[in-house]
PDB file of C-alpha atoms in Angstrom:
ATOM      1  CA  UNK A   1     -12.199 -17.129   3.660  1.00  0.00           C
ATOM      2  CA  UNK A   2      -9.908 -19.252   6.142  1.00  0.00           C
ATOM      3  CA  UNK A   3     -11.354 -22.485   4.523  1.00  0.00           C
ATOM      4  CA  UNK A   4     -10.044 -21.480   1.172  1.00  0.00           C
ATOM      5  CA  UNK A   5      -6.547 -21.737   2.441  1.00  0.00           C
ATOM      6  CA  UNK A   6      -7.074 -25.483   3.051  1.00  0.00           C
ATOM      7  CA  UNK A   7      -8.083 -26.181  -0.568  1.00  0.00           C
ATOM      8  CA  UNK A   8      -4.502 -25.058  -1.855  1.00  0.00           C
ATOM      9  CA  UNK A   9      -6.097 -22.841  -4.632  1.00  0.00           C
ATOM     10  CA  UNK A  10      -3.814 -19.933  -4.898  1.00  0.00           C
ATOM     11  CA  UNK A  11      -6.590 -17.926  -6.865  1.00  0.00           C
ATOM     12  CA  UNK A  12      -8.188 -17.185  -3.532  1.00  0.00           C
ATOM     13  CA  UNK A  13      -5.076 -14.761  -2.934  1.00  0.00           C
ATOM     14  CA  UNK A  14      -5.845 -12.855  -6.204  1.00  0.00           C
ATOM     15  CA  UNK A  15      -5.799  -9.059  -5.540  1.00  0.00           C
ATOM     16  CA  UNK A  16      -3.950  -7.034  -3.257  1.00  0.00           C
ATOM     17  CA  UNK A  17      -2.910  -7.371   0.421  1.00  0.00           C
ATOM     18  CA  UNK A  18      -1.478  -4.660   2.712  1.00  0.00           C
ATOM     19  CA  UNK A  19       0.518  -4.367   5.835  1.00  0.00           C
ATOM     20  CA  UNK A  20      -1.558  -3.837   8.943  1.00  0.00           C
ATOM     21  CA  UNK A  21       1.491  -4.047  11.351  1.00  0.00           C
ATOM     22  CA  UNK A  22       4.926  -2.643  11.561  1.00  0.00           C
ATOM     23  CA  UNK A  23       7.826  -4.146   9.824  1.00  0.00           C
ATOM     24  CA  UNK A  24      11.480  -3.130  10.553  1.00  0.00           C
ATOM     25  CA  UNK A  25      14.626  -4.024   8.419  1.00  0.00           C
ATOM     26  CA  UNK A  26      18.072  -3.792   9.805  1.00  0.00           C
ATOM     27  CA  UNK A  27      21.201  -2.869   7.689  1.00  0.00           C
ATOM     28  CA  UNK A  28      23.717  -5.639   8.483  1.00  0.00           C
ATOM     29  CA  UNK A  29      26.642  -3.244   7.887  1.00  0.00           C
ATOM     30  CA  UNK A  30      25.594  -0.132   9.891  1.00  0.00           C
ATOM     31  CA  UNK A  31      22.945  -1.789  12.140  1.00  0.00           C
ATOM     32  CA  UNK A  32      20.479   1.134  11.180  1.00  0.00           C
ATOM     33  CA  UNK A  33      16.926   0.178  11.454  1.00  0.00           C
ATOM     34  CA  UNK A  34      14.563   1.218   8.642  1.00  0.00           C
ATOM     35  CA  UNK A  35      10.859   1.280   9.588  1.00  0.00           C
ATOM     36  CA  UNK A  36       8.314   0.087   6.990  1.00  0.00           C
ATOM     37  CA  UNK A  37       4.595   1.126   7.627  1.00  0.00           C
ATOM     38  CA  UNK A  38       3.528   0.284   3.933  1.00  0.00           C
ATOM     39  CA  UNK A  39       3.897  -2.988   2.126  1.00  0.00           C
ATOM     40  CA  UNK A  40       1.519  -4.009  -0.549  1.00  0.00           C
ATOM     41  CA  UNK A  41       1.556  -7.375  -2.220  1.00  0.00           C
ATOM     42  CA  UNK A  42      -0.687  -8.031  -5.168  1.00  0.00           C
ATOM     43  CA  UNK A  43      -1.295 -11.468  -6.920  1.00  0.00           C
ATOM     44  CA  UNK A  44      -2.874 -12.499  -9.977  1.00  0.00           C
ATOM     45  CA  UNK A  45      -4.941 -15.707 -10.172  1.00  0.00           C
ATOM     46  CA  UNK A  46      -1.792 -17.969 -10.698  1.00  0.00           C
ATOM     47  CA  UNK A  47       0.151 -16.550  -7.615  1.00  0.00           C
ATOM     48  CA  UNK A  48       2.434 -14.312  -9.568  1.00  0.00           C
ATOM     49  CA  UNK A  49       2.951 -11.120  -7.404  1.00  0.00           C
ATOM     50  CA  UNK A  50       4.460  -7.732  -7.189  1.00  0.00           C
ATOM     51  CA  UNK A  51       5.446  -6.048  -4.036  1.00  0.00           C
ATOM     52  CA  UNK A  52       6.002  -2.323  -3.026  1.00  0.00           C
ATOM     53  CA  UNK A  53       7.397  -1.198   0.367  1.00  0.00           C
ATOM     54  CA  UNK A  54       7.653   2.338   1.659  1.00  0.00           C
ATOM     55  CA  UNK A  55       9.682   3.285   4.583  1.00  0.00           C
ATOM     56  CA  UNK A  56       8.984   6.046   7.055  1.00  0.00           C
ATOM     57  CA  UNK A  57      12.184   7.837   5.525  1.00  0.00           C
ATOM     58  CA  UNK A  58      10.631   7.859   1.965  1.00  0.00           C
ATOM     59  CA  UNK A  59      12.664   4.874   0.708  1.00  0.00           C
ATOM     60  CA  UNK A  60      10.602   2.849  -1.797  1.00  0.00           C
ATOM     61  CA  UNK A  61      11.491  -0.839  -2.564  1.00  0.00           C
ATOM     62  CA  UNK A  62       9.798  -2.967  -5.186  1.00  0.00           C
ATOM     63  CA  UNK A  63       9.937  -6.118  -7.159  1.00  0.00           C
ATOM     64  CA  UNK A  64       8.112  -9.487  -7.957  1.00  0.00           C
ATOM     65  CA  UNK A  65       7.431 -12.542  -5.898  1.00  0.00           C
ATOM     66  CA  UNK A  66       5.416 -15.739  -6.273  1.00  0.00           C
ATOM     67  CA  UNK A  67       2.989 -17.361  -3.961  1.00  0.00           C
ATOM     68  CA  UNK A  68       1.500 -20.847  -3.637  1.00  0.00           C
ATOM     69  CA  UNK A  69      -0.751 -22.395  -1.024  1.00  0.00           C
ATOM     70  CA  UNK A  70      -0.078 -25.711   0.513  1.00  0.00           C
ATOM     71  CA  UNK A  71      -0.788 -27.365   3.869  1.00  0.00           C
ATOM     72  CA  UNK A  72      -3.010 -24.484   4.836  1.00  0.00           C
ATOM     73  CA  UNK A  73      -0.284 -21.801   4.681  1.00  0.00           C
ATOM     74  CA  UNK A  74       0.672 -19.394   2.062  1.00  0.00           C
ATOM     75  CA  UNK A  75       4.187 -19.358   1.086  1.00  0.00           C
ATOM     76  CA  UNK A  76       5.751 -16.479  -0.809  1.00  0.00           C
ATOM     77  CA  UNK A  77       9.303 -16.432  -2.322  1.00  0.00           C
ATOM     78  CA  UNK A  78      11.104 -13.393  -3.646  1.00  0.00           C
ATOM     79  CA  UNK A  79      13.395 -14.355  -6.754  1.00  0.00           C
ATOM     80  CA  UNK A  80      16.259 -12.210  -5.363  1.00  0.00           C
ATOM     81  CA  UNK A  81      17.025  -9.287  -3.178  1.00  0.00           C
ATOM     82  CA  UNK A  82      14.535  -6.612  -3.256  1.00  0.00           C
ATOM     83  CA  UNK A  83      15.876  -3.281  -4.682  1.00  0.00           C
ATOM     84  CA  UNK A  84      15.298   0.080  -3.137  1.00  0.00           C
ATOM     85  CA  UNK A  85      15.352   3.486  -4.839  1.00  0.00           C
ATOM     86  CA  UNK A  86      18.160   4.740  -2.445  1.00  0.00           C
ATOM     87  CA  UNK A  87      20.503   2.104  -3.651  1.00  0.00           C
ATOM     88  CA  UNK A  88      20.012  -0.387  -0.890  1.00  0.00           C
ATOM     89  CA  UNK A  89      18.499  -3.934  -0.809  1.00  0.00           C
ATOM     90  CA  UNK A  90      16.520  -6.006   1.440  1.00  0.00           C
ATOM     91  CA  UNK A  91      17.910  -9.631   1.402  1.00  0.00           C
ATOM     92  CA  UNK A  92      15.829 -12.224  -0.346  1.00  0.00           C
ATOM     93  CA  UNK A  93      12.758 -13.377   1.922  1.00  0.00           C
ATOM     94  CA  UNK A  94      10.884 -16.516   2.162  1.00  0.00           C
ATOM     95  CA  UNK A  95       7.409 -15.649   3.602  1.00  0.00           C
ATOM     96  CA  UNK A  96       5.099 -18.040   5.394  1.00  0.00           C
ATOM     97  CA  UNK A  97       1.671 -16.888   6.348  1.00  0.00           C
ATOM     98  CA  UNK A  98      -1.355 -18.375   8.038  1.00  0.00           C
ATOM     99  CA  UNK A  99      -4.792 -16.963   7.867  1.00  0.00           C
ATOM    100  CA  UNK A 100      -6.679 -16.192  11.173  1.00  0.00           C
ATOM    101  CA  UNK A 101     -10.433 -16.145  11.676  1.00  0.00           C
ATOM    102  CA  UNK A 102     -10.562 -12.353  10.948  1.00  0.00           C
ATOM    103  CA  UNK A 103      -9.141 -12.925   7.489  1.00  0.00           C
ATOM    104  CA  UNK A 104      -5.602 -11.573   8.407  1.00  0.00           C
ATOM    105  CA  UNK A 105      -2.452 -13.264   7.076  1.00  0.00           C
ATOM    106  CA  UNK A 106      -0.033 -13.634  10.028  1.00  0.00           C
ATOM    107  CA  UNK A 107       3.379 -13.926   8.291  1.00  0.00           C
ATOM    108  CA  UNK A 108       7.010 -15.015   9.197  1.00  0.00           C
ATOM    109  CA  UNK A 109       9.825 -13.841   7.076  1.00  0.00           C
ATOM    110  CA  UNK A 110      13.274 -15.567   6.842  1.00  0.00           C
ATOM    111  CA  UNK A 111      16.180 -14.275   5.157  1.00  0.00           C
ATOM    112  CA  UNK A 112      18.145 -17.460   4.379  1.00  0.00           C
ATOM    113  CA  UNK A 113      21.311 -15.566   3.475  1.00  0.00           C
ATOM    114  CA  UNK A 114      21.714 -13.924   6.832  1.00  0.00           C
ATOM    115  CA  UNK A 115      19.286 -15.949   8.947  1.00  0.00           C
ATOM    116  CA  UNK A 116      17.279 -12.732   9.501  1.00  0.00           C
ATOM    117  CA  UNK A 117      13.732 -13.201  10.895  1.00  0.00           C
ATOM    118  CA  UNK A 118      10.757 -11.033  11.153  1.00  0.00           C
ATOM    119  CA  UNK A 119       6.918 -11.142  11.380  1.00  0.00           C
ATOM    120  CA  UNK A 120       4.215  -9.130   9.675  1.00  0.00           C
ATOM    121  CA  UNK A 121       0.474  -9.094   9.470  1.00  0.00           C
ATOM    122  CA  UNK A 122      -1.142  -8.421   6.149  1.00  0.00           C
ATOM    123  CA  UNK A 123      -4.883  -7.889   5.273  1.00  0.00           C
ATOM    124  CA  UNK A 124      -6.891  -7.615   2.018  1.00  0.00           C
ATOM    125  CA  UNK A 125      -6.521  -4.059   0.624  1.00  0.00           C
ATOM    126  CA  UNK A 126      -9.567  -1.960   1.217  1.00  0.00           C
ATOM    127  CA  UNK A 127     -10.878  -3.610   4.383  1.00  0.00           C
TER     128      UNK A 127
END
């Protein structure tokens, strides 16, 4: 519920959220773009989370992140670069989301190391 975001209770995010938009990552060395169509983030009641991303080329990236609610926004932080099974990494992201009336989390991503920016829309899994 959008009102729950205003109460700053991270437990409302418990469960899994999935990408409902496209999300692309650009390699800073080769400029090659990797397209992700699957990104799942699952939280426990305390805001501790795990994420899995799958690219259209079969690459899988996974790791942990933490979330908290404040000021009507969800902020997620990765502890370090997200490691992928092909040996690559996605630079650490700070992710800020707001909830719309349809229950979707509209998120902006920032990679502080390289000033990389992106957007993604997440929705509760199974909906």
